[in-house]
mmCIF file of C-alpha atoms in Angstrom:
data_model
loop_
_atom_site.group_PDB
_atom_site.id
_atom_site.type_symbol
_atom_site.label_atom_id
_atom_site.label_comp_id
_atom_site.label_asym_id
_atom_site.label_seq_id
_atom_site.Cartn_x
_atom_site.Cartn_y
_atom_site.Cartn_z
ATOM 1 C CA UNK A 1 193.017 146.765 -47.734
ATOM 2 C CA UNK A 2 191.120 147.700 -51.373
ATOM 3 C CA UNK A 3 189.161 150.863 -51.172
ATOM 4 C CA UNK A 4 186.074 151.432 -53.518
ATOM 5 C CA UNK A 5 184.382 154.261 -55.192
ATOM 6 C CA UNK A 6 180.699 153.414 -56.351
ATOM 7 C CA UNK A 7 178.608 156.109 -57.716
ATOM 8 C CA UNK A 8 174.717 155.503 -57.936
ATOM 9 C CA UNK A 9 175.492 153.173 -54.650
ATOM 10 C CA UNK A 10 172.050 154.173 -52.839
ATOM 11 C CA UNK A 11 169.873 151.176 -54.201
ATOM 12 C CA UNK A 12 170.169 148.617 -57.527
ATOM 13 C CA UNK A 13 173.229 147.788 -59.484
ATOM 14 C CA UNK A 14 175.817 150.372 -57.366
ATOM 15 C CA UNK A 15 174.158 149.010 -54.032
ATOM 16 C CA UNK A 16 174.690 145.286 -54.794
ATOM 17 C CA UNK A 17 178.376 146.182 -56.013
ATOM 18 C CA UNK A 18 178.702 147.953 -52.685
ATOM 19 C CA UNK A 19 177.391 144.829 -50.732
ATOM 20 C CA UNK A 20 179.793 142.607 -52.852
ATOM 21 C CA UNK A 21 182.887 144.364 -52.720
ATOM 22 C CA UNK A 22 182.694 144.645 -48.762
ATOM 23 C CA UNK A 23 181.465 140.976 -48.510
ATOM 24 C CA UNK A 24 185.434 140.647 -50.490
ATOM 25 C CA UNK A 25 186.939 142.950 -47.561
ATOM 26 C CA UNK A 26 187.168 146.238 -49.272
ATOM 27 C CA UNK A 27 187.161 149.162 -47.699
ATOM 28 C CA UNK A 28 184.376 151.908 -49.377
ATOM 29 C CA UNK A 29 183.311 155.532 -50.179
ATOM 30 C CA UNK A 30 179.766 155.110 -51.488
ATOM 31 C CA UNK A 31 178.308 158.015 -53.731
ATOM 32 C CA UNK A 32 174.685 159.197 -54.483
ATOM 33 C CA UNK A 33 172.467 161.951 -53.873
ATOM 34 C CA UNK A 34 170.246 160.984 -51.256
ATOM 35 C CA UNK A 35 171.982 160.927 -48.198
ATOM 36 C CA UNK A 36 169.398 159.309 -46.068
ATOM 37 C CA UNK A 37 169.888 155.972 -48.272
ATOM 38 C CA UNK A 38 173.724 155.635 -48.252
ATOM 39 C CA UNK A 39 173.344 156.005 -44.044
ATOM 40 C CA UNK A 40 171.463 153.008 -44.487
ATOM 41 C CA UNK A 41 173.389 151.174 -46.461
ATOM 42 C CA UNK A 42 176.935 151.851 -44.702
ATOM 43 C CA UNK A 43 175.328 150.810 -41.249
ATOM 44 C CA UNK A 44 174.403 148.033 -42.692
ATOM 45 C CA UNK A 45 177.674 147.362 -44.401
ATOM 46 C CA UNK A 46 179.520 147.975 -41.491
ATOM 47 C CA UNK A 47 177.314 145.713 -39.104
ATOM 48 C CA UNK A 48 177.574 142.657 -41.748
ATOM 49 C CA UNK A 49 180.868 142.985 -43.237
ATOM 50 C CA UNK A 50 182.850 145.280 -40.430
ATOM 51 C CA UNK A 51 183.457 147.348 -43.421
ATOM 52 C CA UNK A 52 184.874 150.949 -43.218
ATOM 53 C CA UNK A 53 182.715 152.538 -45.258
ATOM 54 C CA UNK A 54 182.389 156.733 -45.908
ATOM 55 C CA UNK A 55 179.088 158.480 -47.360
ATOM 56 C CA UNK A 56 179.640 160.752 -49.870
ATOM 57 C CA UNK A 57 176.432 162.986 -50.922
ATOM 58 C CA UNK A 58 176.548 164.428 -54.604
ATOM 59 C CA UNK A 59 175.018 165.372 -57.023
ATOM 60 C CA UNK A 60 177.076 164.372 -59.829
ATOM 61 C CA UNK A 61 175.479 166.966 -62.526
ATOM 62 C CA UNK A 62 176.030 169.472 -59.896
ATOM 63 C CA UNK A 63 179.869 170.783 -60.656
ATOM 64 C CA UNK A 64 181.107 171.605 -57.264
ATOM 65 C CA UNK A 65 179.726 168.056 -56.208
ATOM 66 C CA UNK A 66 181.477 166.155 -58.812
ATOM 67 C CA UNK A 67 184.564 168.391 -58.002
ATOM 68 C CA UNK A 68 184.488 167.052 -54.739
ATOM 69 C CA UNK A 69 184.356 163.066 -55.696
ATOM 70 C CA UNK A 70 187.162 164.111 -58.482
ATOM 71 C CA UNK A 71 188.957 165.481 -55.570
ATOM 72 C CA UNK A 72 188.889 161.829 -53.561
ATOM 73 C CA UNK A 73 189.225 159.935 -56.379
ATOM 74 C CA UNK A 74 192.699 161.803 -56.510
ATOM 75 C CA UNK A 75 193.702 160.882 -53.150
ATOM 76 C CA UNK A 76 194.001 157.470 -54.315
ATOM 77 C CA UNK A 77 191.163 153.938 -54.511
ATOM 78 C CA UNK A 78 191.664 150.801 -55.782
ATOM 79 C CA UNK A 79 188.487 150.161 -57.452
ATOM 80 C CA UNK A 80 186.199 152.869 -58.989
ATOM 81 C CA UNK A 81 182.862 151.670 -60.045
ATOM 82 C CA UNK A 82 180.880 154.472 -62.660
ATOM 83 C CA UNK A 83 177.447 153.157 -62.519
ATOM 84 C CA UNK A 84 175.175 156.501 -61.808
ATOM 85 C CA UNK A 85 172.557 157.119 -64.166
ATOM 86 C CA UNK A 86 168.987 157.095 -65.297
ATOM 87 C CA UNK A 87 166.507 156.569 -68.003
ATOM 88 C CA UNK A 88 164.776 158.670 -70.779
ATOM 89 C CA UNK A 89 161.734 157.749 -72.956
ATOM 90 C CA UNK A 90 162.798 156.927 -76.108
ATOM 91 C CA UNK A 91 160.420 159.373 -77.868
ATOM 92 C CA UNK A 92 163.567 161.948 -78.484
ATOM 93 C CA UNK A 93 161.689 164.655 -80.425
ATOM 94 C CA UNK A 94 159.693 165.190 -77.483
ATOM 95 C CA UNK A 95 161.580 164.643 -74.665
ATOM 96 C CA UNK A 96 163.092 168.315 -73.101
ATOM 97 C CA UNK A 97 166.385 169.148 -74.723
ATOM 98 C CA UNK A 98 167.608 169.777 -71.301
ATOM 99 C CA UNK A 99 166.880 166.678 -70.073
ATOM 100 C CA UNK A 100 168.602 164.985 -72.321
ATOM 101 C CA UNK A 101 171.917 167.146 -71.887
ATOM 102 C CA UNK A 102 171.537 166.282 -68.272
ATOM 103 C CA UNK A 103 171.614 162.728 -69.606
ATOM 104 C CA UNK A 104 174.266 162.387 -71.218
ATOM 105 C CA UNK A 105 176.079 164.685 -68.985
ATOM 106 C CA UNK A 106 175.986 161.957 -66.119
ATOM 107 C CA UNK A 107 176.623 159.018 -68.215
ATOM 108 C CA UNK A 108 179.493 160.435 -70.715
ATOM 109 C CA UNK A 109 180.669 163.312 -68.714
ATOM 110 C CA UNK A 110 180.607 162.599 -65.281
ATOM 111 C CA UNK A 111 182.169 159.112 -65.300
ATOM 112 C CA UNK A 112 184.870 160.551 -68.182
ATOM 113 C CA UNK A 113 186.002 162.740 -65.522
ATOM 114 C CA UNK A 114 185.935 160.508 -62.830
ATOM 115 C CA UNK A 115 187.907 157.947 -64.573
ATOM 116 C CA UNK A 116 190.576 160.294 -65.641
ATOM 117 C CA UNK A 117 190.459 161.327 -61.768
ATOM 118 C CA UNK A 118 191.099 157.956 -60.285
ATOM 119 C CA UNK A 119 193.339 156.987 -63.431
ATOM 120 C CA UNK A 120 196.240 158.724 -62.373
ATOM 121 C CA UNK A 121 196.761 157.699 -59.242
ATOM 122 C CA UNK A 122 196.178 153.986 -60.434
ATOM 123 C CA UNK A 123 198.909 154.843 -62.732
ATOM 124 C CA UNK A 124 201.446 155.734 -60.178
ATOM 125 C CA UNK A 125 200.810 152.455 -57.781
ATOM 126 C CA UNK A 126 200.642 150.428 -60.881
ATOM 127 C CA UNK A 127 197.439 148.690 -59.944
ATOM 128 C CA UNK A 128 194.108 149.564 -60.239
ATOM 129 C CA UNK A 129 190.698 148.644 -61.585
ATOM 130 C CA UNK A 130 187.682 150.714 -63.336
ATOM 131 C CA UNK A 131 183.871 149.135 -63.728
ATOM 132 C CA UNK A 132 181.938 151.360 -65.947
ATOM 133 C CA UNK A 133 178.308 150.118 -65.792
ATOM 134 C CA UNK A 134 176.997 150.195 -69.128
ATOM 135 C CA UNK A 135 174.800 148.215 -71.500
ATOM 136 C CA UNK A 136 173.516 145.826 -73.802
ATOM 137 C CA UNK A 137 171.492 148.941 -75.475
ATOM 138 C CA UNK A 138 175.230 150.433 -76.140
ATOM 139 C CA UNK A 139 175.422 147.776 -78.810
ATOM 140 C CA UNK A 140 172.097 148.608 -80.860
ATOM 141 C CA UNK A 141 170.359 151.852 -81.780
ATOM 142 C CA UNK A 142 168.268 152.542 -78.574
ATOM 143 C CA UNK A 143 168.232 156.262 -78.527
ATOM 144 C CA UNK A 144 170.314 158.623 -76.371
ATOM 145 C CA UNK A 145 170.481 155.595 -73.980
ATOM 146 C CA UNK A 146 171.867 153.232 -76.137
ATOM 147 C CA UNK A 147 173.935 155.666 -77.393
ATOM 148 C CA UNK A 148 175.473 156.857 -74.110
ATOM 149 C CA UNK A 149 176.366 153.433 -72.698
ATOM 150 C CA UNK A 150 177.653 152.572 -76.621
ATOM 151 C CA UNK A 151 180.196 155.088 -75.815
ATOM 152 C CA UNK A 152 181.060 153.812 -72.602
ATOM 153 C CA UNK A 153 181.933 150.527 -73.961
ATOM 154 C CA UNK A 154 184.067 151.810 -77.105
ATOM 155 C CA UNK A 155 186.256 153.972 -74.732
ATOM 156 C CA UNK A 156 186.366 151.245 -71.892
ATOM 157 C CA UNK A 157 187.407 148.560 -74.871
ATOM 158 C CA UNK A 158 190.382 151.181 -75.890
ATOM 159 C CA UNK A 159 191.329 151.973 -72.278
ATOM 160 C CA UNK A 160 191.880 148.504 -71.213
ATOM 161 C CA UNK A 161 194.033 147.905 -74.639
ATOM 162 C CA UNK A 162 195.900 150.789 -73.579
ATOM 163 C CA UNK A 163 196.030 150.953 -69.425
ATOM 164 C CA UNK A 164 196.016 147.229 -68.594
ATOM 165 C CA UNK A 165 199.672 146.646 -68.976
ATOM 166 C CA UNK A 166 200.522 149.298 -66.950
ATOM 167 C CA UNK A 167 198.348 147.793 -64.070
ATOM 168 C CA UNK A 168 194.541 148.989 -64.565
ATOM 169 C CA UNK A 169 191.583 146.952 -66.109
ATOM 170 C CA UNK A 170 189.108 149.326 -67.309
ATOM 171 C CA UNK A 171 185.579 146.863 -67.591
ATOM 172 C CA UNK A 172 181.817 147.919 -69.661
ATOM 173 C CA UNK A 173 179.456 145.748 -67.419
ATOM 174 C CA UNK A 174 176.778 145.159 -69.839
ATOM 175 C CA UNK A 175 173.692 144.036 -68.570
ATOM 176 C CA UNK A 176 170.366 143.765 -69.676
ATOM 177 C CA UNK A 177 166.941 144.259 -68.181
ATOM 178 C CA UNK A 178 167.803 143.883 -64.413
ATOM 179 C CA UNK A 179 165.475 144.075 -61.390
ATOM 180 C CA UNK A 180 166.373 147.811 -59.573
ATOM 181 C CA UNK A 181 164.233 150.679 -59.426
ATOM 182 C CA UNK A 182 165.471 151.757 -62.289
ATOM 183 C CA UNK A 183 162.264 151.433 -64.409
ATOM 184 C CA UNK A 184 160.109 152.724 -61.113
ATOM 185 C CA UNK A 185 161.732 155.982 -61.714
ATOM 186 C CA UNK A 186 160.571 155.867 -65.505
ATOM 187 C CA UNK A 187 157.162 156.198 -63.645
ATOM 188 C CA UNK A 188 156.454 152.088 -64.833
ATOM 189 C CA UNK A 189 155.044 150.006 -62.106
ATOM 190 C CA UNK A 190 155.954 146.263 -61.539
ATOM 191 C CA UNK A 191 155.362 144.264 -64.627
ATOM 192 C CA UNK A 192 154.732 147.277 -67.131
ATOM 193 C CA UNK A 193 157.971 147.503 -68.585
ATOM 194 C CA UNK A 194 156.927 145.086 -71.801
ATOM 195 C CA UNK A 195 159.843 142.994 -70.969
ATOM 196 C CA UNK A 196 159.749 139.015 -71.271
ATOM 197 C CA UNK A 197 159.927 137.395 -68.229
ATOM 198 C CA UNK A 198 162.665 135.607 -69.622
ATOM 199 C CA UNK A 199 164.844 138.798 -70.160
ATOM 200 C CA UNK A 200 164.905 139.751 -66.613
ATOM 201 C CA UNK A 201 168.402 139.724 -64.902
ATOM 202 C CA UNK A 202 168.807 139.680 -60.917
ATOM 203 C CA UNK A 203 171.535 142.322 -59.957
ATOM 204 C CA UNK A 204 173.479 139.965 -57.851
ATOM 205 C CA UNK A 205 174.545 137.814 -61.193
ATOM 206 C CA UNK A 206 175.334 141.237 -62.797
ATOM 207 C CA UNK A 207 178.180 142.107 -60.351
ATOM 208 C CA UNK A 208 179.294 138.563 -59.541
ATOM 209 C CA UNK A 209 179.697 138.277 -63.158
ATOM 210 C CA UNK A 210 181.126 141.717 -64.035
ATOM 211 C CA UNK A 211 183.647 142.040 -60.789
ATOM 212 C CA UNK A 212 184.833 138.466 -61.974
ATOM 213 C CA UNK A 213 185.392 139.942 -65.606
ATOM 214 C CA UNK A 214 186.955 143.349 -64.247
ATOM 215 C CA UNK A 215 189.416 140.632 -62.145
ATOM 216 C CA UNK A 216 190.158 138.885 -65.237
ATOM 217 C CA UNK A 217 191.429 142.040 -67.104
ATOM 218 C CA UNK A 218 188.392 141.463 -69.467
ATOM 219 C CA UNK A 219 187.541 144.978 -71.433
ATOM 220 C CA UNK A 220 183.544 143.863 -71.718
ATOM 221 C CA UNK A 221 181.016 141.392 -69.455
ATOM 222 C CA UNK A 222 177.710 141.066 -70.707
ATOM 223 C CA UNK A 223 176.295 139.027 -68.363
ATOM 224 C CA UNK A 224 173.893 135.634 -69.034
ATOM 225 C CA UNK A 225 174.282 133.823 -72.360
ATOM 226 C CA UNK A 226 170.546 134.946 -73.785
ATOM 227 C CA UNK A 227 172.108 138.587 -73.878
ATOM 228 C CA UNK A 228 175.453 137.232 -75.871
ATOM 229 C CA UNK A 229 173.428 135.557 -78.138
ATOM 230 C CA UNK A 230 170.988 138.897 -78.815
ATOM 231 C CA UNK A 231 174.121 140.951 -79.021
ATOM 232 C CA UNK A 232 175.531 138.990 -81.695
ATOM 233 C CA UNK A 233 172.513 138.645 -83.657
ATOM 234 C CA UNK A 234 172.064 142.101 -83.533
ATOM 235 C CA UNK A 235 175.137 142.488 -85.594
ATOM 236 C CA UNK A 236 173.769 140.399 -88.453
ATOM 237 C CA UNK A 237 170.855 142.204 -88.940
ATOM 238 C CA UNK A 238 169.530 145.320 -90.840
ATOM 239 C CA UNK A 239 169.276 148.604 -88.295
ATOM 240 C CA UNK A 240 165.121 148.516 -88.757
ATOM 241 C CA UNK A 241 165.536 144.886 -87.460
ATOM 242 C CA UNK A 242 167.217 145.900 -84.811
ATOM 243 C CA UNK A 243 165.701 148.849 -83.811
ATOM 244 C CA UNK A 244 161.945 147.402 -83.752
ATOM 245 C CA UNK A 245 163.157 144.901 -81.619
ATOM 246 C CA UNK A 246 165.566 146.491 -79.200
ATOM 247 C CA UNK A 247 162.399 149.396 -79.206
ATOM 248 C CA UNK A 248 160.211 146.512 -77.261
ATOM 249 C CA UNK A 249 160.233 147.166 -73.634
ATOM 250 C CA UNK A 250 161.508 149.983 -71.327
#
């Protein structure tokens, strides 16, 4: 039986990959900080899927925390899924500097050293599979964001060059505006995000879509043709271009 790792798993994108995944049979350790929420989400796991499922509280910017998901990462899982984070404003100059170190801390940092963590392992069975949950904003200039999730890509694009023959698939889901609470927490209410109704993504499309690419030993899934077709226009135009549009919406 497939064991899972999700970080973030307590609502959005890491919930639906944990509902997915034990829908396929796997077996999971879901991670987030609120403790009350993963209960909730492994009893209901285990009542509709007769998953085995184990909570894991952490912090992940909290170093003994992420020690401690490091530390079962290293006793071996099948599937590790990075997809805690959360959003700035763009306005850089005048966001906190420490806010933005925290930032990039969770999405470079903390899923860096979680993938190394679960990597080795992986290597030694010879089979193994790593979701980083990034972006379309990691292909344009879209501030720290953009430039986090731009990293995740490049290094999940060289790690699945260099780890899938050996067994792993290391996948950059890379999805565009989705439906989570992920904009509630940027303090924006239902329908003021300035983003076209026709831009919005439902999170069960994003993992159907990015477990089938991370199956298929595919280094990137951007999910829905409209965000293929921005992401390659993007690349034909001048950075201002780019930037004015990709600045529209939150």
């Amino acid at each position: 039986m497939a064991t899972a790792l999700i970080t973030g798993a307590s609502s959005g994108l890491g919930a639906e990959f944990a509902r997915q995944l034990a829908a396929r049979g796997a077996d999971l350790v879901v991670v987030a900080r609120d403790r009350v929420a993963l209960e909730a989400l492994a009893t209901d796991l285990r009542d509709r899927h007769r998953a085995r499922v184990e909570v894991l509280a952490a912090d992940l910017l909290d170093d003994d925390a992420l020690a401690a998901v490091e530390a079962r990462l290293a006793d071996g899982v099948d599937v590790l899924v990075n997809n805690a984070g959360f959003g700035l404003d763009l306005a850089f100059a005048r966001n906190p500097i420490d806010d933005e170190v925290r930032h990039l801390r969770l999405h470079v940092e903390a899923a860096m050293r979680l993938t190394h963590a679960a990597l080795g392992p992986m290597l030694a069975r010879g089979r193994g599979r790593i979701v980083n949950v990034a972006s379309v904003a990691g292909f344009v200039p879209r501030g720290t964001y953009g430039a986090a999730k731009g990293w995740l890509i490049s290094f999940s694009r060289w790690a699945n060059v260099v780890y899938r023959p050996r067994g792993v698939t290391v996948t950059a889901v890379c999805p565009g505006f989705v439906h989570t609470k992920f904009h509630e927490r940027l303090g924006l209410a239902p329908g003021q995000e300035g983003v076209a109704p026709g831009l919005w993504l439902d999170a069960e499309t994003v993992v159907r879509q990015g477990l089938r690419a991370s199956a298929r030993g595919r280094a990137v899934s951007v999910p829905s043709w409209r965000y293929k077709m921005l992401v390659a226009g993007s690349r034909l135009l001048p950075d201002g271009a780019v930037v004015k549009a990709a600045s529209r919406g939150r």
